CSV table of C-alpha atoms and ligand atoms in Angstrom, one decimal:
chain,number,residue,atom,x,y,z
B,1,MET,CA,85.7,84.2,-150.3
B,2,ALA,CA,85.3,81.4,-148.1
B,3,THR,CA,88.5,79.3,-147.6
B,4,ALA,CA,88.1,75.6,-145.9
B,5,GLY,CA,87.5,75.7,-142.1
B,6,GLN,CA,86.0,79.2,-142.6
B,7,GLU,CA,82.5,80.2,-141.2
B,8,LEU,CA,80.1,81.0,-143.9
B,9,GLU,CA,77.6,83.7,-142.8
B,10,PRO,CA,74.3,82.4,-141.5
B,11,PRO,CA,71.1,83.2,-143.8
B,12,SER,CA,69.3,85.6,-143.9
B,13,THR,CA,66.3,85.7,-140.6
B,14,ASP,CA,64.9,89.0,-142.6
B,15,LEU,CA,63.6,88.2,-145.9
B,16,ILE,CA,62.4,90.6,-148.0
B,17,THR,CA,59.6,89.4,-149.8
B,18,LEU,CA,58.2,90.6,-153.5
B,19,THR,CA,54.7,90.8,-151.7
B,20,ARG,CA,56.2,92.0,-148.3
B,21,HIS,CA,58.3,94.6,-150.7
B,22,ILE,CA,54.5,95.8,-152.3
B,23,LEU,CA,52.7,96.3,-149.6
B,24,SER,CA,55.1,98.5,-148.1
B,25,GLN,CA,55.1,100.9,-151.5
B,26,GLN,CA,51.4,100.7,-151.2
B,27,GLN,CA,51.4,104.0,-149.2
B,28,ALA,CA,53.8,105.7,-151.0
B,29,LEU,CA,51.5,104.6,-154.2
B,30,GLY,CA,48.8,106.5,-152.3
B,31,GLU,CA,47.0,103.3,-153.1
B,32,ALA,CA,46.4,102.1,-149.6
B,33,ALA,CA,43.0,102.9,-149.7
B,34,SER,CA,42.2,100.4,-152.8
B,35,GLY,CA,45.0,98.3,-153.0
B,36,ASP,CA,44.0,97.9,-156.8
B,37,LEU,CA,47.6,97.9,-157.6
B,38,THR,CA,49.3,95.9,-155.2
B,39,LEU,CA,47.1,93.0,-155.7
B,40,LEU,CA,47.4,93.9,-159.4
B,41,LEU,CA,51.3,92.9,-158.9
B,42,ILE,CA,50.5,90.4,-156.8
B,43,GLY,CA,48.7,88.5,-159.5
B,44,ILE,CA,51.5,89.2,-162.1
B,45,GLN,CA,54.2,87.6,-159.3
B,46,VAL,CA,52.0,84.4,-159.4
B,47,THR,CA,51.4,84.0,-163.2
B,48,SER,CA,55.9,84.6,-163.0
B,49,LYS,CA,55.8,81.7,-161.3
B,50,TYR,CA,53.7,79.8,-163.5
B,51,ILE,CA,55.4,80.6,-166.2
B,52,ALA,CA,59.0,79.8,-164.6
B,53,SER,CA,58.1,76.5,-163.7
B,54,ASN,CA,56.5,75.7,-167.4
B,55,VAL,CA,59.6,77.1,-169.0
B,56,ARG,CA,62.1,75.1,-167.3
B,57,LYS,CA,59.9,71.8,-167.8
B,58,ALA,CA,59.3,72.7,-171.3
B,59,ARG,CA,61.5,69.7,-172.9
B,60,LEU,CA,59.6,67.1,-170.6
B,61,ILE,CA,56.5,67.9,-170.5
B,62,ASN,CA,56.1,68.5,-174.3
B,63,LEU,CA,55.9,71.9,-174.7
B,64,VAL,CA,58.8,72.9,-177.0
B,65,GLY,CA,58.5,74.0,-180.7
B,66,LEU,CA,55.5,75.7,-182.8
B,67,ALA,CA,52.0,75.7,-181.7
B,68,GLY,CA,51.2,75.8,-185.3
B,69,ALA,CA,49.9,78.9,-185.3
B,70,SER,CA,51.3,83.5,-185.7
B,71,ASN,CA,50.7,86.5,-184.5
B,72,VAL,CA,49.7,89.6,-185.3
B,73,GLN,CA,53.2,90.0,-187.1
B,74,GLY,CA,53.3,87.2,-188.5
B,75,GLU,CA,55.6,85.4,-186.6
B,76,ASP,CA,55.2,81.5,-185.2
B,77,GLN,CA,54.0,81.4,-181.9
B,78,LYS,CA,55.5,78.6,-179.9
B,79,LYS,CA,53.6,76.2,-177.7
B,80,LEU,CA,54.8,78.2,-174.6
B,81,ASP,CA,53.7,81.9,-176.0
B,82,VAL,CA,50.2,80.4,-176.0
B,83,LEU,CA,50.6,78.9,-173.0
B,84,SER,CA,52.2,82.0,-171.5
B,85,ASN,CA,49.6,84.2,-173.2
B,86,ASP,CA,46.3,82.1,-171.7
B,87,ILE,CA,48.5,82.4,-167.9
B,88,MET,CA,48.8,86.0,-167.8
B,89,VAL,CA,45.3,87.1,-169.9
B,90,ASN,CA,43.1,84.5,-167.3
B,91,ALA,CA,45.0,85.9,-164.1
B,92,LEU,CA,44.9,89.1,-165.1
B,93,ARG,CA,41.2,88.5,-165.8
B,94,ALA,CA,40.8,86.8,-162.6
B,95,SER,CA,41.6,89.5,-160.4
B,96,GLY,CA,39.3,91.8,-160.7
B,97,LYS,CA,41.1,95.1,-161.3
B,98,VAL,CA,42.3,95.2,-165.2
B,99,SER,CA,40.0,96.7,-167.7
B,100,VAL,CA,42.7,97.0,-171.1
B,101,MET,CA,44.5,94.3,-171.6
B,102,VAL,CA,47.5,94.3,-174.7
B,103,SER,CA,49.6,91.4,-175.5
B,104,GLU,CA,52.0,91.1,-178.0
B,105,GLU,CA,50.1,87.0,-178.6
B,106,ILE,CA,46.6,89.0,-179.3
B,107,ASP,CA,45.8,91.1,-182.1
B,108,GLU,CA,43.3,92.9,-180.5
B,109,ALA,CA,43.0,94.9,-177.6
B,110,ILE,CA,41.5,92.9,-174.8
B,111,LEU,CA,38.3,94.7,-173.1
B,112,VAL,CA,37.4,92.7,-170.3
B,113,SER,CA,33.4,93.1,-169.8
B,114,GLY,CA,31.9,93.9,-166.7
B,115,SER,CA,35.0,94.5,-165.2
B,116,ASN,CA,35.4,98.1,-162.7
B,117,GLY,CA,39.0,97.9,-162.8
B,118,THR,CA,40.7,100.4,-163.0
B,119,TYR,CA,44.1,99.6,-164.8
B,120,CYS,CA,45.6,98.5,-167.8
B,121,VAL,CA,48.1,96.0,-168.9
B,122,VAL,CA,50.3,96.2,-171.7
B,123,PHE,CA,52.2,92.5,-171.8
B,124,ASP,CA,54.8,90.8,-173.8
B,125,PRO,CA,53.8,86.9,-172.0
B,126,LEU,CA,57.4,85.6,-173.5
B,127,ASP,CA,59.9,87.5,-175.1
B,128,GLY,CA,62.8,86.1,-176.7
B,129,SER,CA,60.8,83.0,-177.4
B,130,SER,CA,62.5,82.0,-180.7
B,131,ASN,CA,65.7,81.1,-178.2
B,132,ILE,CA,63.6,78.5,-176.1
B,133,ASP,CA,64.1,75.6,-177.5
B,134,ALA,CA,67.9,76.2,-176.5
B,135,GLY,CA,67.3,76.9,-173.3
B,136,VAL,CA,68.7,80.3,-173.5
B,137,ASN,CA,67.2,83.3,-170.8
B,138,VAL,CA,63.6,84.4,-172.4
B,139,GLY,CA,61.3,86.7,-170.2
B,140,THR,CA,57.6,88.0,-169.5
B,141,ILE,CA,57.8,91.7,-169.9
B,142,PHE,CA,54.7,93.6,-168.6
B,143,GLY,CA,54.2,98.2,-167.8
B,144,VAL,CA,50.8,98.9,-166.3
B,145,TYR,CA,48.8,102.1,-167.0
B,146,LYS,CA,45.0,103.6,-164.6
B,147,VAL,CA,42.1,104.1,-167.0
B,148,ARG,CA,41.7,107.8,-167.7
B,149,PRO,CA,39.8,109.2,-165.3
B,150,GLY,CA,36.1,108.8,-166.0
B,151,SER,CA,37.3,106.1,-168.7
B,152,LYS,CA,35.2,102.8,-168.6
B,153,GLY,CA,38.3,101.2,-170.2
B,154,THR,CA,39.8,101.6,-173.5
B,155,ILE,CA,41.6,101.4,-176.7
B,156,GLU,CA,42.8,105.0,-175.4
B,157,ASP,CA,43.5,104.0,-172.1
B,158,VAL,CA,47.4,102.3,-173.6
B,159,LEU,CA,47.5,104.8,-176.7
B,160,ARG,CA,49.2,107.1,-174.0
B,161,PRO,CA,53.1,108.1,-173.5
B,162,GLY,CA,55.1,104.9,-171.2
B,163,SER,CA,55.7,108.2,-169.5
B,164,GLU,CA,52.6,107.8,-167.9
B,165,MET,CA,53.0,103.9,-167.1
B,166,VAL,CA,52.1,103.6,-162.7
B,167,ALA,CA,54.4,100.5,-163.0
B,168,ALA,CA,56.6,98.4,-165.3
B,169,GLY,CA,58.8,95.4,-165.0
B,170,TYR,CA,60.0,91.8,-166.3
B,171,THR,CA,60.4,88.7,-165.2
B,172,MET,CA,63.3,86.4,-166.1
B,173,TYR,CA,63.4,82.5,-166.7
B,174,GLY,CA,67.2,82.1,-166.7
B,175,SER,CA,70.2,80.3,-164.5
B,176,SER,CA,67.9,81.8,-161.9
B,177,CYS,CA,64.4,83.5,-162.5
B,178,ASN,CA,64.2,87.2,-161.3
B,179,LEU,CA,61.2,89.5,-161.2
B,180,VAL,CA,62.3,93.0,-161.9
B,181,LEU,CA,59.7,95.9,-161.0
B,182,SER,CA,59.4,99.7,-160.5
B,183,THR,CA,56.7,101.8,-159.4
B,184,GLY,CA,58.2,105.0,-160.0
B,185,GLN,CA,60.2,104.9,-156.8
B,186,GLY,CA,63.8,103.3,-158.1
B,187,VAL,CA,64.1,99.8,-159.3
B,188,ASP,CA,63.9,96.9,-157.0
B,189,GLY,CA,65.0,93.5,-158.5
B,190,PHE,CA,63.6,90.2,-156.6
B,191,THR,CA,65.2,86.2,-156.7
B,192,LEU,CA,62.9,83.4,-156.9
B,193,ASP,CA,63.8,81.2,-154.1
B,194,GLU,CA,61.9,77.5,-155.6
B,195,SER,CA,61.6,75.8,-152.3
B,196,LEU,CA,59.8,79.0,-150.5
B,197,GLY,CA,58.3,79.7,-153.1
B,198,GLU,CA,58.7,83.3,-153.2
B,199,PHE,CA,60.6,86.2,-154.9
B,200,ILE,CA,63.1,87.2,-152.5
B,201,LEU,CA,64.6,90.9,-152.2
B,202,THR,CA,68.3,90.7,-153.7
B,203,HIS,CA,69.0,93.4,-155.8
B,204,GLY,CA,67.6,96.4,-153.8
B,205,ASP,CA,67.6,100.0,-155.5
B,206,ILE,CA,69.4,99.0,-158.9
B,207,LYS,CA,71.3,101.8,-160.4
B,208,ILE,CA,72.9,101.6,-163.9
B,209,PRO,CA,76.4,102.7,-164.3
B,210,PRO,CA,77.2,106.2,-164.9
B,211,ARG,CA,79.4,104.2,-168.4
B,212,GLY,CA,79.7,100.5,-169.5
B,213,LYS,CA,82.2,98.6,-171.6
B,214,ILE,CA,79.5,96.6,-173.4
B,215,TYR,CA,77.6,97.1,-176.1
B,216,SER,CA,74.5,94.9,-177.1
B,217,PHE,CA,73.3,94.9,-180.9
B,218,ASN,CA,72.4,93.0,-183.5
B,219,GLU,CA,75.2,93.7,-185.8
B,220,GLY,CA,74.0,91.1,-188.0
B,221,ASN,CA,71.8,93.6,-189.5
B,222,SER,CA,75.2,96.1,-190.2
B,223,MET,CA,74.4,96.5,-193.6
B,224,HIS,CA,71.1,97.9,-193.0
B,225,PHE,CA,72.0,100.6,-190.2
B,226,TYR,CA,72.3,104.4,-190.3
B,227,PRO,CA,75.0,106.4,-190.7
B,228,PRO,CA,74.7,107.4,-187.0
B,229,VAL,CA,74.4,104.2,-185.6
B,230,ILE,CA,77.4,102.9,-187.8
B,231,SER,CA,79.2,106.3,-186.8
B,232,TYR,CA,78.5,105.3,-182.9
B,233,LEU,CA,79.4,101.2,-183.1
B,234,GLU,CA,82.8,102.7,-184.6
B,235,SER,CA,83.8,104.7,-182.0
B,236,ILE,CA,83.2,102.0,-179.2
B,237,LYS,CA,85.4,99.4,-181.4
B,238,TYR,CA,87.9,101.6,-182.2
B,239,PRO,CA,88.3,104.4,-179.6
B,240,LYS,CA,90.5,107.3,-180.1
B,241,ASP,CA,92.4,105.9,-176.4
B,242,GLY,CA,91.0,103.4,-173.8
B,243,LYS,CA,89.8,99.5,-174.7
B,244,PRO,CA,87.5,98.7,-177.7
B,245,TYR,CA,83.7,97.6,-175.5
B,246,SER,CA,82.9,94.3,-175.2
B,247,ALA,CA,80.3,93.1,-177.4
B,248,ARG,CA,77.2,90.7,-175.8
B,249,TYR,CA,74.1,89.8,-177.3
B,250,ILE,CA,72.1,87.4,-176.1
B,251,GLY,CA,68.7,88.2,-178.6
B,252,SER,CA,66.0,87.8,-175.5
B,253,MET,CA,65.6,91.7,-174.8
B,254,VAL,CA,65.2,91.1,-171.1
B,255,ALA,CA,68.6,89.3,-170.3
B,256,ASP,CA,70.4,91.8,-172.6
B,257,VAL,CA,68.3,94.8,-170.6
B,258,HIS,CA,69.0,92.7,-167.3
B,259,ARG,CA,72.6,92.8,-167.8
B,260,THR,CA,73.1,96.4,-168.9
B,261,LEU,CA,71.2,97.5,-165.8
B,262,LEU,CA,73.7,95.8,-163.6
B,263,TYR,CA,76.6,96.3,-165.5
B,264,GLY,CA,76.0,98.9,-167.6
B,265,GLY,CA,76.8,99.9,-171.0
B,266,ILE,CA,74.6,99.7,-173.6
B,267,PHE,CA,71.9,97.6,-175.4
B,268,GLY,CA,70.3,98.7,-178.4
B,269,TYR,CA,67.8,97.9,-181.2
B,270,PRO,CA,67.9,100.7,-183.8
B,271,ASP,CA,65.8,100.9,-187.3
B,272,ASP,CA,67.0,100.9,-190.6
B,273,LYS,CA,67.2,100.7,-194.1
B,274,LYS,CA,65.0,97.5,-193.8
B,275,SER,CA,62.7,98.2,-190.7
B,276,LYS,CA,61.3,101.6,-190.6
B,277,ASP,CA,60.4,101.8,-187.2
B,278,GLY,CA,63.1,99.3,-185.5
B,279,LYS,CA,61.9,95.9,-184.5
B,280,LEU,CA,60.9,96.4,-180.5
B,281,ARG,CA,57.5,96.8,-180.0
B,282,MET,CA,56.4,99.6,-178.0
B,283,LEU,CA,54.3,99.4,-175.5
B,284,TYR,CA,54.8,95.7,-174.2
B,285,GLU,CA,59.0,96.1,-174.8
B,286,ALA,CA,60.6,99.3,-175.1
B,287,PHE,CA,58.0,101.1,-172.7
B,288,PRO,CA,58.9,99.2,-169.6
B,289,MET,CA,62.3,98.6,-170.6
B,290,ALA,CA,62.7,102.8,-170.7
B,291,PHE,CA,60.9,103.0,-167.6
B,292,LEU,CA,62.8,101.0,-165.8
B,293,THR,CA,66.0,102.4,-167.2
B,294,GLU,CA,65.2,105.8,-166.1
B,295,GLN,CA,64.2,105.2,-163.2
B,296,ALA,CA,68.0,103.0,-162.6
B,297,GLY,CA,69.1,106.4,-163.5
B,298,GLY,CA,69.9,105.7,-166.8
B,299,VAL,CA,68.4,107.1,-170.4
B,300,ALA,CA,66.2,105.6,-173.4
B,301,THR,CA,66.1,107.5,-176.9
B,302,THR,CA,65.0,106.4,-180.1
B,303,GLY,CA,68.2,108.6,-181.1
B,304,SER,CA,66.0,111.6,-181.5
B,305,GLN,CA,63.7,111.4,-178.8
B,306,ARG,CA,63.2,110.2,-175.1
B,307,ILE,CA,61.5,106.4,-175.9
B,308,LEU,CA,58.9,107.4,-172.9
B,309,ASP,CA,57.8,110.5,-175.1
B,310,VAL,CA,56.9,109.0,-178.2
B,311,VAL,CA,53.4,109.0,-178.1
B,312,PRO,CA,52.1,105.3,-179.8
B,313,THR,CA,49.3,104.9,-182.5
B,314,SER,CA,48.7,101.2,-182.8
B,315,ILE,CA,48.7,98.5,-180.0
B,316,HIS,CA,51.6,96.7,-181.6
B,317,GLY,CA,53.7,99.3,-182.7
B,318,ARG,CA,57.4,99.7,-183.1
B,319,CYS,CA,60.1,102.0,-182.2
B,320,PRO,CA,63.8,101.8,-182.4
B,321,VAL,CA,65.3,101.4,-178.8
B,322,PHE,CA,68.9,102.8,-177.1
B,323,LEU,CA,69.3,102.0,-173.5
B,324,GLY,CA,71.4,101.5,-170.2
B,325,SER,CA,74.3,103.7,-169.2
B,326,LYS,CA,73.6,107.2,-169.0
B,327,GLU,CA,77.0,108.2,-170.9
B,328,ASP,CA,76.6,105.6,-173.0
B,329,VAL,CA,73.4,106.6,-174.4
B,330,GLU,CA,74.1,110.0,-174.8
B,331,ASP,CA,77.1,109.0,-177.0
B,332,VAL,CA,74.5,107.9,-179.2
B,333,LYS,CA,72.1,111.1,-179.2
B,334,ARG,CA,75.4,113.1,-180.1
B,335,HIS,CA,76.0,110.8,-183.4
B,336,TYR,CA,72.5,111.4,-184.1
B,337,ALA,CA,72.4,114.9,-183.7
B,338,GLU,CA,75.7,115.2,-185.7
B,339,TYR,CA,73.5,114.0,-188.4
B,340,LYS,CA,70.5,115.8,-188.3
B,341,GLY,CA,68.7,116.6,-191.2
B,342,GLU,CA,70.6,114.5,-193.5
B,343,LYS,CA,69.1,111.5,-196.4
B,344,ARG,CA,69.3,108.8,-194.6
B,345,TRP,CA,68.9,106.2,-197.5
Q,1,LIG,P1,59.4,88.5,-179.7
Q,1,LIG,O1,59.2,89.3,-178.9
Q,1,LIG,O2,59.4,88.0,-180.9
Q,1,LIG,O3,60.5,87.7,-178.6
Q,1,LIG,O4,60.8,89.5,-180.3
Q,1,LIG,C1,61.8,90.2,-179.6
Q,1,LIG,C2,63.3,89.8,-179.6
Q,1,LIG,C3,64.1,90.5,-178.9
Q,1,LIG,O5,63.8,89.9,-176.9
Q,1,LIG,C4,65.9,90.5,-179.0
Q,1,LIG,O6,66.0,91.6,-178.2
Q,1,LIG,C5,64.6,91.0,-180.3
Q,1,LIG,O7,63.9,90.2,-180.7
Q,1,LIG,C6,66.0,90.2,-181.3
Q,1,LIG,O8,65.9,90.6,-182.6
Q,1,LIG,P2,66.9,89.8,-183.2
Q,1,LIG,O9,66.9,88.5,-183.5
Q,1,LIG,O10,66.4,90.4,-184.3
Q,1,LIG,O11,68.5,89.9,-182.9
Q,2,LIG,MG1,58.3,89.8,-177.9
């Protein structure tokens, strides 16, 4: 810790920007010839800056509150949901690299006519937006698939398991704006330096601690939970030895997962007696976060199956989610295994 009179470290003279980082990974991705994924990710980076700027000013420029419409899930759309969606769709369309888009805010997949783009992007433009009017962290989540060989881009190109994604990430709009990205070569985190207008590498090669001390569930749903979840939660709140886990639940997946990646522990949104597949959407919430979790050395499961192996049958389908530190998530899997075969309700 710096004390009075002590000199502080001078600032770095060798900043690794997100653009520099993506370009340096191009070679390893076999992308050097086209650079298409690079251009696509740089496009997503720009949308993140623009959404961040609007989120930050929302209260000042009349962007809080409802837009007066609802999405395919029947949820009220906020003005910022709609704006963020339009920013993403327009930027991705303009990139020329995308032939299929799926957004949480749009009922049907967008097939970009006339595009020779070889990528598909699935995204939640502003996740956790119920928190937005209180100034709580929200974020954009995205996953990228390459279109299948010979395909011109159809819905089948995104109805594929998350293990086939070539990149995934999120941007968190909070006390700082952080973009966390994986192209399958580990996970790196960047912080937006607003004075430079650049994302700077601040969290290189993120690895989730093998065990954490925090659990992050909406326990308000406990009366609907199935026995494996109830018994798991009991085991960490009333341990036979050691200290009980601390509860932290923001209700914005991006923020809860970000903390889990950095500090360890477990984030869970199970299926239950009320929601047969849980709440979180497979393509643009569960898969990208599971991809990042695994790349950071953690585990992501539905309780009985690896999330990245689930095959989606609809673009807005949901699945249960438990992700985080390897040992914590293995504990959940054990509780599920113990109840296997039992009638659950
Ligand atoms: P949204 O896509 O409508 O914002 O909903 C997803 C959010 C996640 O960010 C968060 O993990 C979850 O919903 C919280 O749900 P709940 O309020 O039921 O705890
Ligand atoms: Mg969402």
